[in-house]
Structures are given as structure tokens and as C-alpha cells.
mmCIF file of C-alpha atoms in Angstrom:
data_model
loop_
_atom_site.group_PDB
_atom_site.id
_atom_site.type_symbol
_atom_site.label_atom_id
_atom_site.label_comp_id
_atom_site.label_asym_id
_atom_site.label_seq_id
_atom_site.Cartn_x
_atom_site.Cartn_y
_atom_site.Cartn_z
ATOM 1 C CA MET A 6 -12.293 -18.370 1.872
ATOM 2 C CA SER A 7 -12.438 -18.518 -1.957
ATOM 3 C CA GLN A 8 -9.301 -18.941 -3.942
ATOM 4 C CA ALA A 9 -7.748 -15.810 -5.403
ATOM 5 C CA GLN A 10 -8.994 -15.114 -8.963
ATOM 6 C CA SER A 11 -6.341 -13.746 -11.344
ATOM 7 C CA SER A 12 -7.130 -11.350 -14.148
ATOM 8 C CA HIS A 13 -5.773 -8.178 -15.633
ATOM 9 C CA LEU A 14 -6.726 -4.558 -16.376
ATOM 10 C CA THR A 15 -5.351 -2.855 -19.475
ATOM 11 C CA THR A 16 -4.747 0.823 -18.808
ATOM 12 C CA ARG A 17 -5.709 3.574 -21.317
ATOM 13 C CA ASP A 18 -2.169 3.505 -22.756
ATOM 14 C CA GLY A 19 -2.189 -0.271 -23.154
ATOM 15 C CA VAL A 20 -0.230 -1.454 -20.117
ATOM 16 C CA ARG A 21 -1.511 -4.628 -18.486
ATOM 17 C CA LEU A 22 -1.859 -4.563 -14.701
ATOM 18 C CA ALA A 23 -2.250 -7.946 -12.895
ATOM 19 C CA LEU A 24 -5.294 -8.145 -10.644
ATOM 20 C CA ARG A 25 -6.118 -10.602 -7.848
ATOM 21 C CA ASP A 26 -9.587 -10.886 -6.334
ATOM 22 C CA TRP A 27 -10.665 -12.703 -3.137
ATOM 23 C CA PRO A 28 -14.421 -12.542 -3.469
ATOM 24 C CA LEU A 29 -17.024 -13.637 -0.896
ATOM 25 C CA PRO A 30 -19.423 -16.509 -1.579
ATOM 26 C CA GLU A 31 -22.351 -15.359 -3.590
ATOM 27 C CA GLN A 32 -24.845 -15.821 -0.729
ATOM 28 C CA GLN A 33 -22.750 -13.792 1.777
ATOM 29 C CA PRO A 34 -23.490 -10.113 2.082
ATOM 30 C CA CYS A 35 -20.440 -7.819 1.478
ATOM 31 C CA ARG A 36 -19.814 -5.258 4.162
ATOM 32 C CA ALA A 37 -17.362 -3.274 1.950
ATOM 33 C CA GLN A 38 -14.738 -3.843 -0.718
ATOM 34 C CA LEU A 39 -11.122 -3.395 0.217
ATOM 35 C CA LEU A 40 -8.650 -2.489 -2.518
ATOM 36 C CA LEU A 41 -5.040 -3.258 -1.511
ATOM 37 C CA VAL A 42 -2.054 -1.290 -2.778
ATOM 38 C CA HIS A 43 1.265 -3.058 -2.142
ATOM 39 C CA GLY A 44 4.680 -1.661 -1.335
ATOM 40 C CA LEU A 45 7.988 -1.102 -3.087
ATOM 41 C CA GLY A 46 9.492 -4.093 -4.926
ATOM 42 C CA GLU A 47 6.796 -6.542 -3.856
ATOM 43 C CA HIS A 48 3.443 -7.619 -5.278
ATOM 44 C CA ALA A 49 -0.242 -8.291 -4.551
ATOM 45 C CA GLY A 50 0.176 -12.013 -4.016
ATOM 46 C CA ARG A 51 1.952 -11.430 -0.657
ATOM 47 C CA TYR A 52 -1.414 -10.279 0.815
ATOM 48 C CA ALA A 53 -3.265 -13.609 0.595
ATOM 49 C CA THR A 54 -3.216 -14.139 4.342
ATOM 50 C CA LEU A 55 -4.551 -10.668 5.107
ATOM 51 C CA ALA A 56 -7.208 -11.205 2.388
ATOM 52 C CA ARG A 57 -8.266 -14.445 4.166
ATOM 53 C CA HIS A 58 -8.809 -12.503 7.392
ATOM 54 C CA LEU A 59 -10.791 -9.794 5.574
ATOM 55 C CA ASN A 60 -12.958 -12.383 3.843
ATOM 56 C CA ASP A 61 -13.622 -14.047 7.203
ATOM 57 C CA TRP A 62 -14.901 -10.751 8.534
ATOM 58 C CA GLY A 63 -17.237 -10.215 5.570
ATOM 59 C CA PHE A 64 -15.179 -8.023 3.235
ATOM 60 C CA SER A 65 -14.374 -8.733 -0.389
ATOM 61 C CA VAL A 66 -10.738 -7.981 -1.380
ATOM 62 C CA ARG A 67 -9.021 -6.867 -4.604
ATOM 63 C CA ALA A 68 -5.343 -6.201 -5.049
ATOM 64 C CA TYR A 69 -3.160 -5.406 -7.999
ATOM 65 C CA ASP A 70 0.505 -5.321 -8.927
ATOM 66 C CA GLN A 71 1.602 -1.705 -9.468
ATOM 67 C CA HIS A 72 3.371 -0.620 -12.599
ATOM 68 C CA GLY A 73 6.804 -2.256 -12.846
ATOM 69 C CA HIS A 74 5.990 -4.796 -10.099
ATOM 70 C CA GLY A 75 4.971 -8.416 -9.804
ATOM 71 C CA GLN A 76 3.150 -9.716 -12.848
ATOM 72 C CA SER A 77 2.288 -6.276 -14.225
ATOM 73 C CA GLU A 78 4.044 -4.745 -17.240
ATOM 74 C CA GLY A 79 6.638 -2.064 -17.037
ATOM 75 C CA GLU A 80 10.380 -2.034 -16.249
ATOM 76 C CA ARG A 81 10.990 -3.189 -12.691
ATOM 77 C CA GLY A 82 10.936 -0.157 -10.336
ATOM 78 C CA ALA A 83 10.461 2.356 -13.152
ATOM 79 C CA LEU A 84 8.109 5.310 -13.201
ATOM 80 C CA PRO A 85 7.377 6.522 -16.757
ATOM 81 C CA THR A 86 5.647 9.685 -15.518
ATOM 82 C CA PRO A 87 5.548 11.348 -12.125
ATOM 83 C CA THR A 88 1.844 10.444 -11.591
ATOM 84 C CA ARG A 89 1.869 6.950 -13.094
ATOM 85 C CA LEU A 90 1.075 5.146 -9.893
ATOM 86 C CA LEU A 91 -1.767 7.464 -9.046
ATOM 87 C CA ASP A 92 -3.222 7.371 -12.586
ATOM 88 C CA ASP A 93 -3.172 3.531 -12.445
ATOM 89 C CA LEU A 94 -4.922 3.490 -9.028
ATOM 90 C CA ALA A 95 -7.621 5.710 -10.537
ATOM 91 C CA GLU A 96 -8.264 3.142 -13.283
ATOM 92 C CA VAL A 97 -8.277 0.325 -10.804
ATOM 93 C CA VAL A 98 -10.723 2.177 -8.546
ATOM 94 C CA ASP A 99 -13.079 2.770 -11.493
ATOM 95 C CA ALA A 100 -13.037 -0.919 -12.409
ATOM 96 C CA THR A 101 -13.512 -1.988 -8.820
ATOM 97 C CA ARG A 102 -16.473 0.214 -8.359
ATOM 98 C CA LEU A 103 -18.114 -1.455 -11.400
ATOM 99 C CA LEU A 104 -17.296 -4.817 -9.896
ATOM 100 C CA GLY A 105 -18.967 -4.208 -6.555
ATOM 101 C CA GLY A 106 -21.663 -1.791 -7.539
ATOM 102 C CA ALA A 107 -22.258 1.749 -6.339
ATOM 103 C CA ALA A 108 -23.951 0.679 -3.092
ATOM 104 C CA VAL A 109 -20.933 -1.219 -1.767
ATOM 105 C CA PRO A 110 -18.423 0.991 0.148
ATOM 106 C CA LEU A 111 -14.877 1.048 -1.248
ATOM 107 C CA VAL A 112 -11.939 1.215 1.211
ATOM 108 C CA LEU A 113 -8.267 1.745 0.121
ATOM 109 C CA LEU A 114 -5.654 -0.199 2.105
ATOM 110 C CA GLY A 115 -2.104 0.727 1.229
ATOM 111 C CA HIS A 116 1.095 -0.575 2.695
ATOM 112 C CA SER A 117 4.422 1.292 2.681
ATOM 113 C CA LEU A 118 4.826 2.755 -0.825
ATOM 114 C CA GLY A 119 1.219 1.693 -1.379
ATOM 115 C CA GLY A 120 0.121 3.597 1.688
ATOM 116 C CA LEU A 121 1.719 6.741 0.262
ATOM 117 C CA VAL A 122 0.152 6.159 -3.110
ATOM 118 C CA ALA A 123 -3.269 5.692 -1.558
ATOM 119 C CA ALA A 124 -2.892 8.746 0.720
ATOM 120 C CA SER A 125 -1.680 10.964 -2.105
ATOM 121 C CA PHE A 126 -4.542 9.707 -4.220
ATOM 122 C CA VAL A 127 -6.934 10.737 -1.517
ATOM 123 C CA ALA A 128 -5.260 14.102 -0.896
ATOM 124 C CA ARG A 129 -5.443 14.942 -4.579
ATOM 125 C CA GLY A 130 -9.137 13.968 -4.725
ATOM 126 C CA MET A 131 -8.619 11.807 -7.793
ATOM 127 C CA ARG A 132 -11.638 9.607 -7.081
ATOM 128 C CA GLN A 133 -14.129 9.324 -4.291
ATOM 129 C CA VAL A 134 -13.574 6.487 -1.908
ATOM 130 C CA ASP A 135 -15.249 5.797 1.439
ATOM 131 C CA ALA A 136 -12.211 5.310 3.778
ATOM 132 C CA LEU A 137 -8.491 4.818 3.866
ATOM 133 C CA ILE A 138 -6.234 2.388 5.819
ATOM 134 C CA MET A 139 -2.517 3.058 5.825
ATOM 135 C CA SER A 140 -0.056 0.395 6.975
ATOM 136 C CA SER A 141 3.516 1.598 7.657
ATOM 137 C CA PRO A 142 3.091 4.280 4.977
ATOM 138 C CA ALA A 143 6.097 5.829 3.365
ATOM 139 C CA LEU A 144 5.212 9.385 4.486
ATOM 140 C CA ASP A 145 8.829 9.917 5.508
ATOM 141 C CA PRO A 146 11.315 7.649 3.615
ATOM 142 C CA GLY A 147 14.091 8.519 6.141
ATOM 143 C CA LEU A 148 16.555 9.805 3.549
ATOM 144 C CA ASN A 149 20.063 10.706 4.704
ATOM 145 C CA PRO A 150 21.662 13.968 3.402
ATOM 146 C CA LEU A 151 23.401 12.231 0.448
ATOM 147 C CA GLN A 152 20.194 10.529 -0.527
ATOM 148 C CA LYS A 153 18.326 13.849 -0.421
ATOM 149 C CA LEU A 154 20.873 15.411 -2.666
ATOM 150 C CA LEU A 155 20.637 12.524 -5.105
ATOM 151 C CA VAL A 156 16.866 12.692 -5.197
ATOM 152 C CA ALA A 157 17.117 16.447 -5.880
ATOM 153 C CA VAL A 158 19.634 16.112 -8.715
ATOM 154 C CA LEU A 159 19.323 12.652 -10.398
ATOM 155 C CA PRO A 160 15.680 12.854 -11.563
ATOM 156 C CA ARG A 161 16.585 15.898 -13.644
ATOM 157 C CA LEU A 162 19.672 14.267 -15.211
ATOM 158 C CA LEU A 163 18.779 10.589 -15.355
ATOM 159 C CA PRO A 164 15.113 10.122 -14.366
ATOM 160 C CA ASP A 165 14.964 6.570 -15.628
ATOM 161 C CA LEU A 166 18.212 5.420 -13.983
ATOM 162 C CA ARG A 167 17.331 2.362 -11.813
ATOM 163 C CA VAL A 168 19.456 1.303 -8.860
ATOM 164 C CA GLY A 169 19.054 -0.942 -5.789
ATOM 165 C CA ASN A 170 16.378 0.338 -3.396
ATOM 166 C CA GLY A 171 18.514 -0.349 -0.338
ATOM 167 C CA LEU A 172 15.790 -2.170 1.668
ATOM 168 C CA ASP A 173 17.304 -4.630 4.090
ATOM 169 C CA ALA A 174 14.906 -7.593 4.181
ATOM 170 C CA LYS A 175 15.827 -8.662 7.669
ATOM 171 C CA TYR A 176 13.928 -5.673 8.997
ATOM 172 C CA LEU A 177 10.674 -6.677 7.269
ATOM 173 C CA SER A 178 9.525 -8.801 10.133
ATOM 174 C CA HIS A 179 10.734 -10.592 13.241
ATOM 175 C CA ASP A 180 9.403 -13.760 11.612
ATOM 176 C CA SER A 181 12.404 -15.315 9.798
ATOM 177 C CA ASP A 182 10.114 -17.389 7.570
ATOM 178 C CA VAL A 183 8.596 -14.176 6.208
ATOM 179 C CA VAL A 184 12.040 -12.802 5.463
ATOM 180 C CA GLN A 185 13.138 -16.000 3.706
ATOM 181 C CA ALA A 186 9.984 -16.246 1.615
ATOM 182 C CA TYR A 187 10.533 -12.631 0.578
ATOM 183 C CA LEU A 188 14.145 -13.249 -0.431
ATOM 184 C CA GLN A 189 13.190 -16.322 -2.419
ATOM 185 C CA ASP A 190 10.087 -14.830 -4.099
ATOM 186 C CA PRO A 191 10.807 -14.546 -7.872
ATOM 187 C CA LEU A 192 8.255 -11.704 -8.172
ATOM 188 C CA VAL A 193 10.079 -9.522 -5.651
ATOM 189 C CA HIS A 194 12.663 -7.049 -6.971
ATOM 190 C CA ASP A 195 14.988 -4.425 -5.558
ATOM 191 C CA ARG A 196 14.912 -1.752 -8.307
ATOM 192 C CA ILE A 197 13.929 1.910 -7.954
ATOM 193 C CA SER A 198 14.286 4.663 -10.503
ATOM 194 C CA ALA A 199 15.375 8.255 -9.770
ATOM 195 C CA ARG A 200 11.856 9.452 -10.711
ATOM 196 C CA LEU A 201 10.209 6.988 -8.422
ATOM 197 C CA ALA A 202 12.540 8.045 -5.545
ATOM 198 C CA ARG A 203 11.548 11.668 -6.110
ATOM 199 C CA PHE A 204 7.905 10.693 -6.182
ATOM 200 C CA ILE A 205 8.243 9.050 -2.724
ATOM 201 C CA ALA A 206 10.135 12.058 -1.315
ATOM 202 C CA GLU A 207 7.859 14.739 -2.724
ATOM 203 C CA GLU A 208 4.508 13.087 -2.201
ATOM 204 C CA GLY A 209 5.341 12.098 1.351
ATOM 205 C CA ALA A 210 6.072 15.696 2.321
ATOM 206 C CA ALA A 211 3.020 16.997 0.393
ATOM 207 C CA THR A 212 0.736 14.507 2.147
ATOM 208 C CA LEU A 213 2.061 15.364 5.579
ATOM 209 C CA ALA A 214 1.465 19.041 4.869
ATOM 210 C CA LEU A 215 -2.170 18.326 4.282
ATOM 211 C CA ALA A 216 -2.754 16.192 7.455
ATOM 212 C CA GLY A 217 -4.391 19.054 9.325
ATOM 213 C CA GLN A 218 -7.098 19.287 6.662
ATOM 214 C CA TRP A 219 -7.736 15.552 6.375
ATOM 215 C CA SER A 220 -11.447 14.733 6.054
ATOM 216 C CA LEU A 221 -11.642 11.091 4.921
ATOM 217 C CA PRO A 222 -12.127 8.480 7.644
ATOM 218 C CA THR A 223 -8.638 6.996 8.052
ATOM 219 C CA LEU A 224 -7.024 4.230 10.082
ATOM 220 C CA LEU A 225 -3.228 4.601 10.454
ATOM 221 C CA LEU A 226 -1.249 1.565 11.591
ATOM 222 C CA TYR A 227 2.543 1.811 11.894
ATOM 223 C CA ALA A 228 5.549 -0.010 13.265
ATOM 224 C CA GLY A 229 7.536 1.787 16.013
ATOM 225 C CA GLU A 230 10.769 -0.176 15.144
ATOM 226 C CA ASP A 231 10.407 0.429 11.392
ATOM 227 C CA ARG A 232 13.926 0.501 9.738
ATOM 228 C CA LEU A 233 12.525 0.716 6.119
ATOM 229 C CA VAL A 234 10.534 3.920 6.454
ATOM 230 C CA ASN A 235 10.813 6.494 9.157
ATOM 231 C CA PRO A 236 7.902 5.994 11.709
ATOM 232 C CA ALA A 237 8.153 9.683 12.477
ATOM 233 C CA GLY A 238 6.169 10.318 9.293
ATOM 234 C CA SER A 239 3.214 8.415 10.727
ATOM 235 C CA ARG A 240 3.535 9.976 14.103
ATOM 236 C CA ASN A 241 3.653 13.509 12.593
ATOM 237 C CA PHE A 242 0.585 12.772 10.420
ATOM 238 C CA ALA A 243 -1.350 11.419 13.426
ATOM 239 C CA ALA A 244 -0.433 14.401 15.536
ATOM 240 C CA ALA A 245 -1.544 16.917 12.881
ATOM 241 C CA ALA A 246 -4.706 15.146 11.627
ATOM 242 C CA PRO A 247 -8.175 15.738 13.142
ATOM 243 C CA PRO A 248 -8.617 12.995 15.844
ATOM 244 C CA SER A 249 -12.274 12.705 14.846
ATOM 245 C CA VAL A 250 -11.141 11.574 11.388
ATOM 246 C CA VAL A 251 -7.856 9.762 11.840
ATOM 247 C CA LEU A 252 -7.399 6.904 14.284
ATOM 248 C CA ALA A 253 -3.708 5.901 14.685
ATOM 249 C CA TYR A 254 -2.048 2.909 16.376
ATOM 250 C CA GLY A 255 1.684 2.637 16.764
ATOM 251 C CA PHE A 256 2.920 -0.927 17.418
ATOM 252 C CA GLU A 257 6.205 0.088 19.097
ATOM 253 C CA SER A 258 8.085 -3.225 18.990
ATOM 254 C CA MET A 259 7.156 -4.226 15.442
ATOM 255 C CA TYR A 260 9.091 -4.090 12.214
ATOM 256 C CA HIS A 261 7.824 -2.690 8.855
ATOM 257 C CA GLU A 262 5.419 -5.439 7.742
ATOM 258 C CA ILE A 263 3.043 -5.350 10.616
ATOM 259 C CA PHE A 264 0.511 -7.743 9.095
ATOM 260 C CA ASN A 265 3.375 -10.275 8.688
ATOM 261 C CA GLU A 266 4.946 -9.922 12.069
ATOM 262 C CA ALA A 267 5.683 -12.859 14.414
ATOM 263 C CA ASP A 268 2.490 -12.015 16.250
ATOM 264 C CA PRO A 269 0.179 -9.854 14.037
ATOM 265 C CA GLN A 270 -2.849 -10.356 16.192
ATOM 266 C CA PRO A 271 -2.830 -6.901 17.833
ATOM 267 C CA VAL A 272 -2.711 -5.311 14.330
ATOM 268 C CA LEU A 273 -5.485 -7.548 13.046
ATOM 269 C CA SER A 274 -7.584 -6.825 16.042
ATOM 270 C CA ALA A 275 -7.256 -3.059 15.602
ATOM 271 C CA LEU A 276 -8.140 -3.407 11.938
ATOM 272 C CA GLU A 277 -11.137 -5.556 12.607
ATOM 273 C CA ARG A 278 -12.468 -3.217 15.342
ATOM 274 C CA TRP A 279 -12.195 -0.225 13.064
ATOM 275 C CA LEU A 280 -13.913 -1.877 10.105
ATOM 276 C CA ALA A 281 -16.649 -3.280 12.363
ATOM 277 C CA SER A 282 -17.326 0.250 13.694
ATOM 278 C CA ARG A 283 -17.659 1.670 10.225
ATOM 279 C CA TYR A 284 -19.272 -1.287 8.430
ATOM 280 C CA PRO A 285 -21.244 -3.351 10.923
ATOM 281 C CA ALA A 286 -22.301 -6.810 9.820
#
């Protein structure tokens, strides 16, 4: 696999977003481009191992740090406007289409918050993409009654107030090395603003409401023992969506980061089979 290539994209309002590309060798045909959208508080660099697998299977990979994350600009965990993450994804999609050319299919792969962002992006029809993969998407953040009250009230009073996101790292993976690397990663943060919390709550509900009308080929992979988002959101989406369009796999004994689990092979196998069925070599 080639080394990750770092660059940046400057959005229309002048904010720099960090990009990472894992291209294929020039002589190797590209089956499709995958654009990765990371989760809350983390960054694109944590997906290097997944990118290596995708490269091995014949797919080029691009990832980016979302606004207020990783090496991108913006206050950590902030959301300047309600649609900021969606607008940024639209600009990255446009740039990625130019990179690969119109003939190369473009697949979104979003994890956790990134899964929600990618699904909301598709549901709103902001750009045409060829397929969607969701990994432990935050379709149901699992808010308790107090958190629901705060999400309803705080964004109106203090939309930019940033607090700890409450994610317990020990439930990321059963692999203790993954947990320790996350805790020691200087690009990981635990901030979330009131406006971002509302985005997660509202967009998750709106996306679930549209599951029955889903028309984009979608692979949904989720963890049955997820403690960071409620897996019921994924189960409900899968139950409501047309089975001819959405293929869902629940990995019942896994924690949230299914690609970083102690044994991720069942997840990788499901991903490879689905990609091969849609984009044969």
C-alpha cells in the first residue's frame, strides 16, 4: 500500500480541512473511490489500517478531518452553523470527484458521527454518490431524559457552549491497545458544543424517519454491544429500509469501533463481500 498523502482543502469561507489520501499504484485499476468520514472527537489518521485493506482490495481511499477535529481548523467540537458538517462534506465530495474522474464510482463510508453525517447527506440529496457504508452510525445517540432536555434548551441559549462529550474510551474496542492509543492520541479531543449535540439528535431522528424511502445502495455494519451510540438506531433503520437496498450486519458481541475490534475479520469480510458484489475486479 502507498503511504498516506497529506494535503488540505480550503472551504468557500476560508477554513482549511486536512485531507489524507491512500491512492493505488498508477498501473492498478481503481474499482471505486471510498471517502471516509470519521467520528466524534477523532480524526482521519485513525483509519490507516482500514485504508490498507481497501487498497489491497483495489479501492482508492480519501479521508478528511471534519471541522473542529484533528488537523482541520475550527474550535474543537464546535459547529458554527447547523449544517456545517454537511456543507463541508459536499465540498470534499466535489473535490474527490475531480480527483478520481467521473467514471470512477464514489462510495461514502462513515463511522459513528461520520455515519450520521454521511447518511444525512444522502437523505438530503446534497450530492450524488454511488453507495453508502455506515459503521456504528449515530442514528440514535442514546440520550437519557436529562440529556434530551439539555439538547432541547441549551442550543437556544448557549449554542457554542462546549462540554465533555461523555464518551467512555474503554467501550471503543475489546482491544486494550486500541483504547490506549486513542487515549494517548494528541489529535483526539472530548469536546462537543450544544449545537453539535442538537445536530446529532435531530439528524438521527430525521434519517430514521426516511429509512422506508431509502434508495441508495447501503451497507450497514453495527455493534450489538455498543455503549457509545444506541444500536437500536441501526436495528430500526435496517427493519424499516427496503431489504433490496440496505444490507445490514449486526456484530452482537462487538463494541463501537468494529473495524478496530480484537478480531475485526468478520466485519472486514462482510465489507469486502459487499464491495466485490457491487464493484467486481
